[in-house]
JSON list of C-alpha atoms in Angstrom, two decimals:
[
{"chain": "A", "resi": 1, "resn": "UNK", "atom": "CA", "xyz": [0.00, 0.00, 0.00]},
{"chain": "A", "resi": 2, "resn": "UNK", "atom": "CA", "xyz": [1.71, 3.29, -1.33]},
{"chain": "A", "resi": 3, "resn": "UNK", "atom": "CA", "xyz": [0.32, 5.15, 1.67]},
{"chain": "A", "resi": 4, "resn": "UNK", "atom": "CA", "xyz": [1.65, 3.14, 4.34]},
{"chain": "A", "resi": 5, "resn": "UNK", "atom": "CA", "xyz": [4.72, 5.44, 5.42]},
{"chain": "A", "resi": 6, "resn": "UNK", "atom": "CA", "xyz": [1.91, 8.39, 5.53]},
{"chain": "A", "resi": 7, "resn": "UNK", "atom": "CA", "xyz": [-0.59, 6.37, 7.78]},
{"chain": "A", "resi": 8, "resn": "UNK", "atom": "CA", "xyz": [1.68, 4.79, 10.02]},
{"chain": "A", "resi": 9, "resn": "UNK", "atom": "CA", "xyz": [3.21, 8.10, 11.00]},
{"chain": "A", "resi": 10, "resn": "UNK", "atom": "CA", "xyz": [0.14, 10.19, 11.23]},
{"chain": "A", "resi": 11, "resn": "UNK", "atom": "CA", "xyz": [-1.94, 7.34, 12.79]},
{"chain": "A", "resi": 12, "resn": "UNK", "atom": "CA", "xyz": [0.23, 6.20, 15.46]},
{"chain": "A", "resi": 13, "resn": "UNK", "atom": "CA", "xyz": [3.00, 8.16, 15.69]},
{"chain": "A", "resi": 14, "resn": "UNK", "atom": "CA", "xyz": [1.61, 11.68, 14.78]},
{"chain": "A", "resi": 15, "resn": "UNK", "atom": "CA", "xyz": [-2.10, 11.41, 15.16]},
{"chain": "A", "resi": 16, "resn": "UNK", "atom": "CA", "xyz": [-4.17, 13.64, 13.90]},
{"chain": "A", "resi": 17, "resn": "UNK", "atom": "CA", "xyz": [-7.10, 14.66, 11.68]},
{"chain": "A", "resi": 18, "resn": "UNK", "atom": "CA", "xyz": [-8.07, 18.05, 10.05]},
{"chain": "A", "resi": 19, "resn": "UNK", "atom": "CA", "xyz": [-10.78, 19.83, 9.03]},
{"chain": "A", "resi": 20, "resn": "UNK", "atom": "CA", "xyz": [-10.64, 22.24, 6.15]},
{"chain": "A", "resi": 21, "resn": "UNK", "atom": "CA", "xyz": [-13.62, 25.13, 5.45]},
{"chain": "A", "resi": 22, "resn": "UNK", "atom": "CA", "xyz": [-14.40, 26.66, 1.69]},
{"chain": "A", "resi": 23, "resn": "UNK", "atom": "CA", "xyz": [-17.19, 28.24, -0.45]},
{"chain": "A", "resi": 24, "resn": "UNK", "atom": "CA", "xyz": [-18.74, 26.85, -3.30]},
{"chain": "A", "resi": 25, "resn": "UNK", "atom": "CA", "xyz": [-20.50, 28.17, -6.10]},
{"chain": "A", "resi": 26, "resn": "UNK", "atom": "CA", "xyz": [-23.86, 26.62, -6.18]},
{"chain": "A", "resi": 27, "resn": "UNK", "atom": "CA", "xyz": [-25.09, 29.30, -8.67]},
{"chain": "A", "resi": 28, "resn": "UNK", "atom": "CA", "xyz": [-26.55, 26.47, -10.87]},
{"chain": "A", "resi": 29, "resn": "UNK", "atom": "CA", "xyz": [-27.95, 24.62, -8.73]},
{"chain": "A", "resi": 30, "resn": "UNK", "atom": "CA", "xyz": [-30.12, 27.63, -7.36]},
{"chain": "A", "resi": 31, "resn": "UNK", "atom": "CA", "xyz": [-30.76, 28.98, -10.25]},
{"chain": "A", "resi": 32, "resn": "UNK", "atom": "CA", "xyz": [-32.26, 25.73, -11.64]},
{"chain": "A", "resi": 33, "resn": "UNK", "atom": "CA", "xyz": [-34.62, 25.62, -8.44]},
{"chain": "A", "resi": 34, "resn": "UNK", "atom": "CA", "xyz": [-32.79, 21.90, -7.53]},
{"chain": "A", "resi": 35, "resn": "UNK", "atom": "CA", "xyz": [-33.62, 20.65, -4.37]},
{"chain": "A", "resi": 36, "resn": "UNK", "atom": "CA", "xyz": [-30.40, 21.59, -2.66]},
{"chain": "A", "resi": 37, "resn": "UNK", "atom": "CA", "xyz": [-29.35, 19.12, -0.34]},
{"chain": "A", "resi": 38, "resn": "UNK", "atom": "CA", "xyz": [-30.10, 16.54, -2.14]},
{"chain": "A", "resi": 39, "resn": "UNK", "atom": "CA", "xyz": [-28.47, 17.80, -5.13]},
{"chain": "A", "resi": 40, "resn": "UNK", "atom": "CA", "xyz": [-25.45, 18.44, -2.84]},
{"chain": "A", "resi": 41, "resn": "UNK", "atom": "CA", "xyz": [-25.61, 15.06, -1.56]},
{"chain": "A", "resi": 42, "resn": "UNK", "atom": "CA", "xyz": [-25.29, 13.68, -5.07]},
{"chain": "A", "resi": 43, "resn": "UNK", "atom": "CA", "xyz": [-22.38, 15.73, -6.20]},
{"chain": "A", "resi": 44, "resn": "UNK", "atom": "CA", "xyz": [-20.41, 14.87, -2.68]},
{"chain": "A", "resi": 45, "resn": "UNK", "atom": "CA", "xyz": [-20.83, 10.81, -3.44]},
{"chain": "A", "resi": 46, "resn": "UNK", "atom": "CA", "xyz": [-19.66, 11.32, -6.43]},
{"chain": "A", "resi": 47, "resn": "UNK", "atom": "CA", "xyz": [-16.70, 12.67, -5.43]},
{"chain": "A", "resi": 48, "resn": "UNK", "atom": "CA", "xyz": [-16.14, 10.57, -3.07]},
{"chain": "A", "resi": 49, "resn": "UNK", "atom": "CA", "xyz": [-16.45, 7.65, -5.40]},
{"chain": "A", "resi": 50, "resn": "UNK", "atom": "CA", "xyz": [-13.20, 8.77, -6.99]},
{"chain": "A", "resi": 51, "resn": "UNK", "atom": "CA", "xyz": [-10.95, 8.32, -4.47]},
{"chain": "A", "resi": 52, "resn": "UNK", "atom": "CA", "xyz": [-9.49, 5.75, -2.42]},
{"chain": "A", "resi": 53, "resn": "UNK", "atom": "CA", "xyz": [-8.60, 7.97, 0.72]},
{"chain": "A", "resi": 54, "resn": "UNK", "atom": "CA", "xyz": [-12.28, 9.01, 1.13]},
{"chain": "A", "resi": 55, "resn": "UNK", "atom": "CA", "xyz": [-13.35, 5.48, 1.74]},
{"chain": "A", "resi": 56, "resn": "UNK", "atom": "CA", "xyz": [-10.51, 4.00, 3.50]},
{"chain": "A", "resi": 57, "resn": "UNK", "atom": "CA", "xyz": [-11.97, 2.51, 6.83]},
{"chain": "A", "resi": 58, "resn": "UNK", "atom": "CA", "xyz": [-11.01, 0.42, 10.04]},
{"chain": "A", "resi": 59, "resn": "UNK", "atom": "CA", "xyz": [-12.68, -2.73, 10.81]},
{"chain": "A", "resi": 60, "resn": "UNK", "atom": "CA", "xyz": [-13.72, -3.85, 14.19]},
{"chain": "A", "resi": 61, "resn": "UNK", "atom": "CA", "xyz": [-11.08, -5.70, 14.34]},
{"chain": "A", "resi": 62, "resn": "UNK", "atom": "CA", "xyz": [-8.57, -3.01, 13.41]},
{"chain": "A", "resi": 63, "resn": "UNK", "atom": "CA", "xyz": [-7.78, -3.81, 9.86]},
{"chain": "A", "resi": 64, "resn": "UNK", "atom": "CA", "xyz": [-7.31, -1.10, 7.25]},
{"chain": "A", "resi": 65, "resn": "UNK", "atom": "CA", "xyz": [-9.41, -1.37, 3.61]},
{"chain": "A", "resi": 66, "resn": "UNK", "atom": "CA", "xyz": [-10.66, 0.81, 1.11]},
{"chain": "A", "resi": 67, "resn": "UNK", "atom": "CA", "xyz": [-15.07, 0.05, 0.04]},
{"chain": "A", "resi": 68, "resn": "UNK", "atom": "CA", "xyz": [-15.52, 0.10, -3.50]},
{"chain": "A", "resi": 69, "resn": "UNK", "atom": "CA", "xyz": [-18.43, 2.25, -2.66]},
{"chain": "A", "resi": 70, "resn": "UNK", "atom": "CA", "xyz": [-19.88, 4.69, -0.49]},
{"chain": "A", "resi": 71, "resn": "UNK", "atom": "CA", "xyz": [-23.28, 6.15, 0.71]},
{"chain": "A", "resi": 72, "resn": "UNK", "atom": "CA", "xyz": [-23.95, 9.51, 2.03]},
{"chain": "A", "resi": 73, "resn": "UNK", "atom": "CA", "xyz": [-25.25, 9.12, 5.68]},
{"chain": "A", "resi": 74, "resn": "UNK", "atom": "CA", "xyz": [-27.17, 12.39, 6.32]},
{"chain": "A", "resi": 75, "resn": "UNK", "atom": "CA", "xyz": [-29.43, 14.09, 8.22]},
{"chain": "A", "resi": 76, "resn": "UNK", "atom": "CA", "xyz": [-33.08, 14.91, 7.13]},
{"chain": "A", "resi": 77, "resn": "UNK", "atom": "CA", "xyz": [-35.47, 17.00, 9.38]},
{"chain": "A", "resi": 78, "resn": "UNK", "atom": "CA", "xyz": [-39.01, 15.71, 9.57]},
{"chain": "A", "resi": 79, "resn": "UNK", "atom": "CA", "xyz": [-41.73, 16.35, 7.81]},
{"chain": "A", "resi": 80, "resn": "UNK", "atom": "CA", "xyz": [-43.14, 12.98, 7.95]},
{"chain": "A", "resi": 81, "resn": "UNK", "atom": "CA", "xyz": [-41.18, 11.55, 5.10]},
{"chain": "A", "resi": 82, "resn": "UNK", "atom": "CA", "xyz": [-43.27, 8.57, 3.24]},
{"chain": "A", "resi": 83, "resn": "UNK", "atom": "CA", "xyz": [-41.04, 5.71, 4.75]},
{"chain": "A", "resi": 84, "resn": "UNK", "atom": "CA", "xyz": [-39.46, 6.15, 8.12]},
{"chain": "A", "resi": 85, "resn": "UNK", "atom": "CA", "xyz": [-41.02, 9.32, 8.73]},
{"chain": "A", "resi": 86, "resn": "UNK", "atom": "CA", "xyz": [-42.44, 8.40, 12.49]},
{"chain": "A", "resi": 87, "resn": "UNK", "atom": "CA", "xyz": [-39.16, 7.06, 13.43]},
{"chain": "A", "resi": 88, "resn": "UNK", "atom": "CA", "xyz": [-37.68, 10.34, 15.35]},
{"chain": "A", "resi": 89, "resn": "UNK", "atom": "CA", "xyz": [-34.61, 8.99, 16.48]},
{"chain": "A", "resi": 90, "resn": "UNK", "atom": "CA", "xyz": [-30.87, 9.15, 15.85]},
{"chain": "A", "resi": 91, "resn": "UNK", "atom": "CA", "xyz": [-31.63, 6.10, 13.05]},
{"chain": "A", "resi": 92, "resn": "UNK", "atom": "CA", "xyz": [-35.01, 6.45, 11.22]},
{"chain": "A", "resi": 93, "resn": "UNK", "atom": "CA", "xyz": [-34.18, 4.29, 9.01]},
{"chain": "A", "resi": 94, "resn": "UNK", "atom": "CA", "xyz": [-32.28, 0.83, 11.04]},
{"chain": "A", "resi": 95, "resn": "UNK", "atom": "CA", "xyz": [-29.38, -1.07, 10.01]},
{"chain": "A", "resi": 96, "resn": "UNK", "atom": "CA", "xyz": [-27.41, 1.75, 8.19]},
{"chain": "A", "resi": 97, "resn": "UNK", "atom": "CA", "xyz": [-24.85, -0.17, 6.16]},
{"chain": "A", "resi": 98, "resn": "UNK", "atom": "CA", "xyz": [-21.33, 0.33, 7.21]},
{"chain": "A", "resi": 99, "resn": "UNK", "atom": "CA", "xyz": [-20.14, 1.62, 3.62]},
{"chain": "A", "resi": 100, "resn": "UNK", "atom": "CA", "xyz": [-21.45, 5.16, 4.64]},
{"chain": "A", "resi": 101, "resn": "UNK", "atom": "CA", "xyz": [-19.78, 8.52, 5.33]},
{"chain": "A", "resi": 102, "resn": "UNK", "atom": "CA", "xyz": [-21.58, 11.58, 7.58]},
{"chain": "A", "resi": 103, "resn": "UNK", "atom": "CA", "xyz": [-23.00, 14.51, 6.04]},
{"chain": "A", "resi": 104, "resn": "UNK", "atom": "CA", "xyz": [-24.76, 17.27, 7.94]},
{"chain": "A", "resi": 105, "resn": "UNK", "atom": "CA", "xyz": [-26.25, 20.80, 6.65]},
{"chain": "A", "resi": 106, "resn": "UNK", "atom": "CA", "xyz": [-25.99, 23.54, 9.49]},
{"chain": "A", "resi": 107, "resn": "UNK", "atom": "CA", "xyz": [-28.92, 25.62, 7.24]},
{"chain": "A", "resi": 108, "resn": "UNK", "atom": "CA", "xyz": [-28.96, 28.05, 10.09]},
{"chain": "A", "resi": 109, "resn": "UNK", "atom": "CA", "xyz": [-26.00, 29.95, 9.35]},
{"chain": "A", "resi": 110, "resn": "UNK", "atom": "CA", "xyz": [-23.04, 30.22, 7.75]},
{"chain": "A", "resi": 111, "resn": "UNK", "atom": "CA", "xyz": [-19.95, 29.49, 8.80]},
{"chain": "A", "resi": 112, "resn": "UNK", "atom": "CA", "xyz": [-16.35, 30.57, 7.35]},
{"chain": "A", "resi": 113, "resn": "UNK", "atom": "CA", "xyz": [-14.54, 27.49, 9.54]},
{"chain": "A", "resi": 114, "resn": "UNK", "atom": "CA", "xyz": [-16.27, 24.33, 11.74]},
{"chain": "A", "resi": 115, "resn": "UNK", "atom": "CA", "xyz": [-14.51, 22.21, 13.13]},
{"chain": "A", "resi": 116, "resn": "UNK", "atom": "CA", "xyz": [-15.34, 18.89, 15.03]},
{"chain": "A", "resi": 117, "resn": "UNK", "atom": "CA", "xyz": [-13.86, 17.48, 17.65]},
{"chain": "A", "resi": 118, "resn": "UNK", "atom": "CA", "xyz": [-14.19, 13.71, 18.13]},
{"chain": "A", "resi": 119, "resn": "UNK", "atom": "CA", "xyz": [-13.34, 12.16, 21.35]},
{"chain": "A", "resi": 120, "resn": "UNK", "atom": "CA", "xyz": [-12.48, 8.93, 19.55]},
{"chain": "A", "resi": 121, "resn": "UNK", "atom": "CA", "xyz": [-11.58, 11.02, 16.25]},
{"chain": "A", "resi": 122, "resn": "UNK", "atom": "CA", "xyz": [-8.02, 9.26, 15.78]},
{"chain": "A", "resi": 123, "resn": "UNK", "atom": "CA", "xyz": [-9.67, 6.15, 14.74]},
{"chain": "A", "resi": 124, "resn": "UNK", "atom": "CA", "xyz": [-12.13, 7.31, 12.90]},
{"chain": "A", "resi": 125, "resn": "UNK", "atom": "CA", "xyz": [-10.54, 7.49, 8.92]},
{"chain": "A", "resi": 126, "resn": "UNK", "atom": "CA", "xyz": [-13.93, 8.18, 6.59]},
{"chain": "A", "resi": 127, "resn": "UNK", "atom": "CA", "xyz": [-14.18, 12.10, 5.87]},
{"chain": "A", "resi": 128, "resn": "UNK", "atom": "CA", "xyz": [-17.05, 14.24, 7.59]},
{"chain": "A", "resi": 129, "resn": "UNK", "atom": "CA", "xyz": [-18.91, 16.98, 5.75]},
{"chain": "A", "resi": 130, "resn": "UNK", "atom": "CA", "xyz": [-20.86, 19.84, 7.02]},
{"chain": "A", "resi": 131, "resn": "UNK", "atom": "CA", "xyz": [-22.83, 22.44, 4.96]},
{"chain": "A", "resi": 132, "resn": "UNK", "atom": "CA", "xyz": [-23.80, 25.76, 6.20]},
{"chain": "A", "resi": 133, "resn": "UNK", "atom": "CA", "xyz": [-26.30, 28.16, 5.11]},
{"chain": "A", "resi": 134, "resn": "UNK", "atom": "CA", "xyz": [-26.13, 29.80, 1.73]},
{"chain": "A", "resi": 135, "resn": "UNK", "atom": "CA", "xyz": [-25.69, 33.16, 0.82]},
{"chain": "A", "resi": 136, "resn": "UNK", "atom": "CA", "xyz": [-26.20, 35.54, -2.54]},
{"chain": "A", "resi": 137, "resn": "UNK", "atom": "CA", "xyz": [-23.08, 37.71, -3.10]},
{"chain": "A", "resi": 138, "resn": "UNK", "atom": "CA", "xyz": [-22.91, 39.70, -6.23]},
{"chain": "A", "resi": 139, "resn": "UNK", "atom": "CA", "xyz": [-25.32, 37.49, -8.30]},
{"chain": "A", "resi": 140, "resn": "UNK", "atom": "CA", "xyz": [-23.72, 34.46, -7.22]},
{"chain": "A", "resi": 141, "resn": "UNK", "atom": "CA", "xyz": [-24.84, 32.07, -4.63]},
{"chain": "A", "resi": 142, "resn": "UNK", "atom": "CA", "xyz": [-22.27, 30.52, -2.37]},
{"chain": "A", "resi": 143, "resn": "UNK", "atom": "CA", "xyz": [-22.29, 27.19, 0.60]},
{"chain": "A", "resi": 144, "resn": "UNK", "atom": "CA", "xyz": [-19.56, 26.96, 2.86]},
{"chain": "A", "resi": 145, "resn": "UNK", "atom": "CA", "xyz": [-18.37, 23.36, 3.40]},
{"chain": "A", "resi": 146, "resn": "UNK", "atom": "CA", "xyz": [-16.26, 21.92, 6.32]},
{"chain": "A", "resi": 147, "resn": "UNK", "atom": "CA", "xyz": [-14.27, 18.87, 5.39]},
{"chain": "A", "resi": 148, "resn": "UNK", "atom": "CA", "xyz": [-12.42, 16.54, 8.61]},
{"chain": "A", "resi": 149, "resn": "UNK", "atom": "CA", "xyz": [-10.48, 13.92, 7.51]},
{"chain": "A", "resi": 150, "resn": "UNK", "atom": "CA", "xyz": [-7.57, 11.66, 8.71]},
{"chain": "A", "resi": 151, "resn": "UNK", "atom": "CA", "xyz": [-3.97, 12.64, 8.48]},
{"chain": "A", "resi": 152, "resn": "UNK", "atom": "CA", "xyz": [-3.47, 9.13, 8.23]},
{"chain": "A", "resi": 153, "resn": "UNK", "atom": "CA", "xyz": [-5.36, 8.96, 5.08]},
{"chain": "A", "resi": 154, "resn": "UNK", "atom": "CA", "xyz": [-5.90, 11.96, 3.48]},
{"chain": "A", "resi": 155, "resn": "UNK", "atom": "CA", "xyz": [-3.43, 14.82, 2.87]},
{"chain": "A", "resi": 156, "resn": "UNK", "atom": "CA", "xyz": [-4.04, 18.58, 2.24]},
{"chain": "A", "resi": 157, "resn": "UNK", "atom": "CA", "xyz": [-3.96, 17.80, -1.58]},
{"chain": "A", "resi": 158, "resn": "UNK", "atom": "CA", "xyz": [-6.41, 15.19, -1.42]},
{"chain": "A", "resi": 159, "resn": "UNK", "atom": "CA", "xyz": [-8.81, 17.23, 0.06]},
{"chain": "A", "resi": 160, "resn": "UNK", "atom": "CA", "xyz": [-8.19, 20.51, -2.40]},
{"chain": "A", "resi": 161, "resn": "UNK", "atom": "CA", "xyz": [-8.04, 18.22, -5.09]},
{"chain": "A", "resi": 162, "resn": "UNK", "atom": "CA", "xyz": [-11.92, 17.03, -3.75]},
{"chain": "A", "resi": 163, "resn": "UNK", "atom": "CA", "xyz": [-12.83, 20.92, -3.30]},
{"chain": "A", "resi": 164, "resn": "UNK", "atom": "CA", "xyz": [-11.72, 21.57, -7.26]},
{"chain": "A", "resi": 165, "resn": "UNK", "atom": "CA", "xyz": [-13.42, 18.14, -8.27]},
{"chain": "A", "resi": 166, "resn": "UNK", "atom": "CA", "xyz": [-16.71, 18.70, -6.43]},
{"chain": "A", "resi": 167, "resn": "UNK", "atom": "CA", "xyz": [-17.13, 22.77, -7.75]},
{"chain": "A", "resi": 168, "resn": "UNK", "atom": "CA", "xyz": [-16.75, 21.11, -11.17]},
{"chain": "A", "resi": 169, "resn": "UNK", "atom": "CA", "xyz": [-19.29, 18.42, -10.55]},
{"chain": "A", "resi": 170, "resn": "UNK", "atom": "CA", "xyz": [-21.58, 21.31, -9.53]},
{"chain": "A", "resi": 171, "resn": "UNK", "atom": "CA", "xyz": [-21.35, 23.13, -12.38]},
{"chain": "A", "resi": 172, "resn": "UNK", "atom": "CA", "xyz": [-21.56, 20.55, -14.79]},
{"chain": "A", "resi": 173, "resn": "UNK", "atom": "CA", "xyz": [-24.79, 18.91, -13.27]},
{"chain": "A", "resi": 174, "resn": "UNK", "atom": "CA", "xyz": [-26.90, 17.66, -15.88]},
{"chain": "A", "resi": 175, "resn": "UNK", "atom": "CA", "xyz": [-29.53, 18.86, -17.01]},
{"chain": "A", "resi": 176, "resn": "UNK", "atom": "CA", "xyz": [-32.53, 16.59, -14.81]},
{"chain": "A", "resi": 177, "resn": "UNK", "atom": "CA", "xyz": [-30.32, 18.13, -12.00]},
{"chain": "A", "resi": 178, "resn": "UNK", "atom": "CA", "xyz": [-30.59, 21.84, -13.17]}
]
């Protein structure tokens, strides 16, 4: 595994995650009167998809691999959605699979840094994303997004590299999307 050096030294030796906050265009997407969040939702997987380092996970039994997919795990506030919809807990809908990453939307306000901080964050290796509230500026309409991730896994290239990938997702949405 070419990463091995990296992970070894920022997982046990170093440990330490990150969290990096940006803006993104979403112009076309509100423009096109999308549904937002989902439309988000769709451009993160895809990303995500891509790349190795944004589904490399731990076992329970402490072994390293990478899923050939992942699922966006997000939260949805009620309005009595057709399945699941009574279900008010943590989990409406049981048994997530464990081939998911978090995503949250803060649609309260917006944010120009967030950062978590995970009591048990050193083992935890899939990336977190958090959405704020979006804001017109000059024409254009712009989220901010906060991005943690593990050292171990994922270096500050990896995650501007995601950042350039998912703007251009964005903005080349097809056309059911926009």
């Amino acid at each position: 595994w070419k990463r091995k050096e990296y992970f070894t030294h920022y997982f046990e030796s170093v440990p330490c995650t990150y969290s990096m906050t940006t803006k993104l265009d979403i112009t076309t997407i509100k423009t096109s009167k999308a549904k937002l969040y989902p439309t988000l939702l769709y451009a993160v997987s895809t990303v995500v998809n891509r790349h190795e380092e944004f589904r490399t996970a731990m076992d329970d039994d402490g072994r390293i691999g990478i899923f050939s997919e992942m699922m966006p795990c997000y939260t949805i506030f009620h309005k009595d959605a057709q399945q699941y919809g009574e279900n008010k807990g943590m989990m409406a809908k049981p048994n997530p699979p464990v081939n998911t990453f978090p995503v949250s939307m803060i649609p309260w306000t917006s944010f120009d840094g967030f950062n978590l901080n995970l009591q048990k964050g050193y083992g935890y290796l899939l990336p977190i994303f958090t959405f704020g509230r979006y804001h017109e500026e000059n024409g254009k309409y712009w989220i901010p997004l906060s991005i943690q991730v593990h050292h171990a896994v994922c270096d500050g290239f990896h995650t501007c590299r995601f950042i350039n990938e998912l703007q251009e997702v964005i903005q080349s949405l097809p056309k059911p999307w926009r």
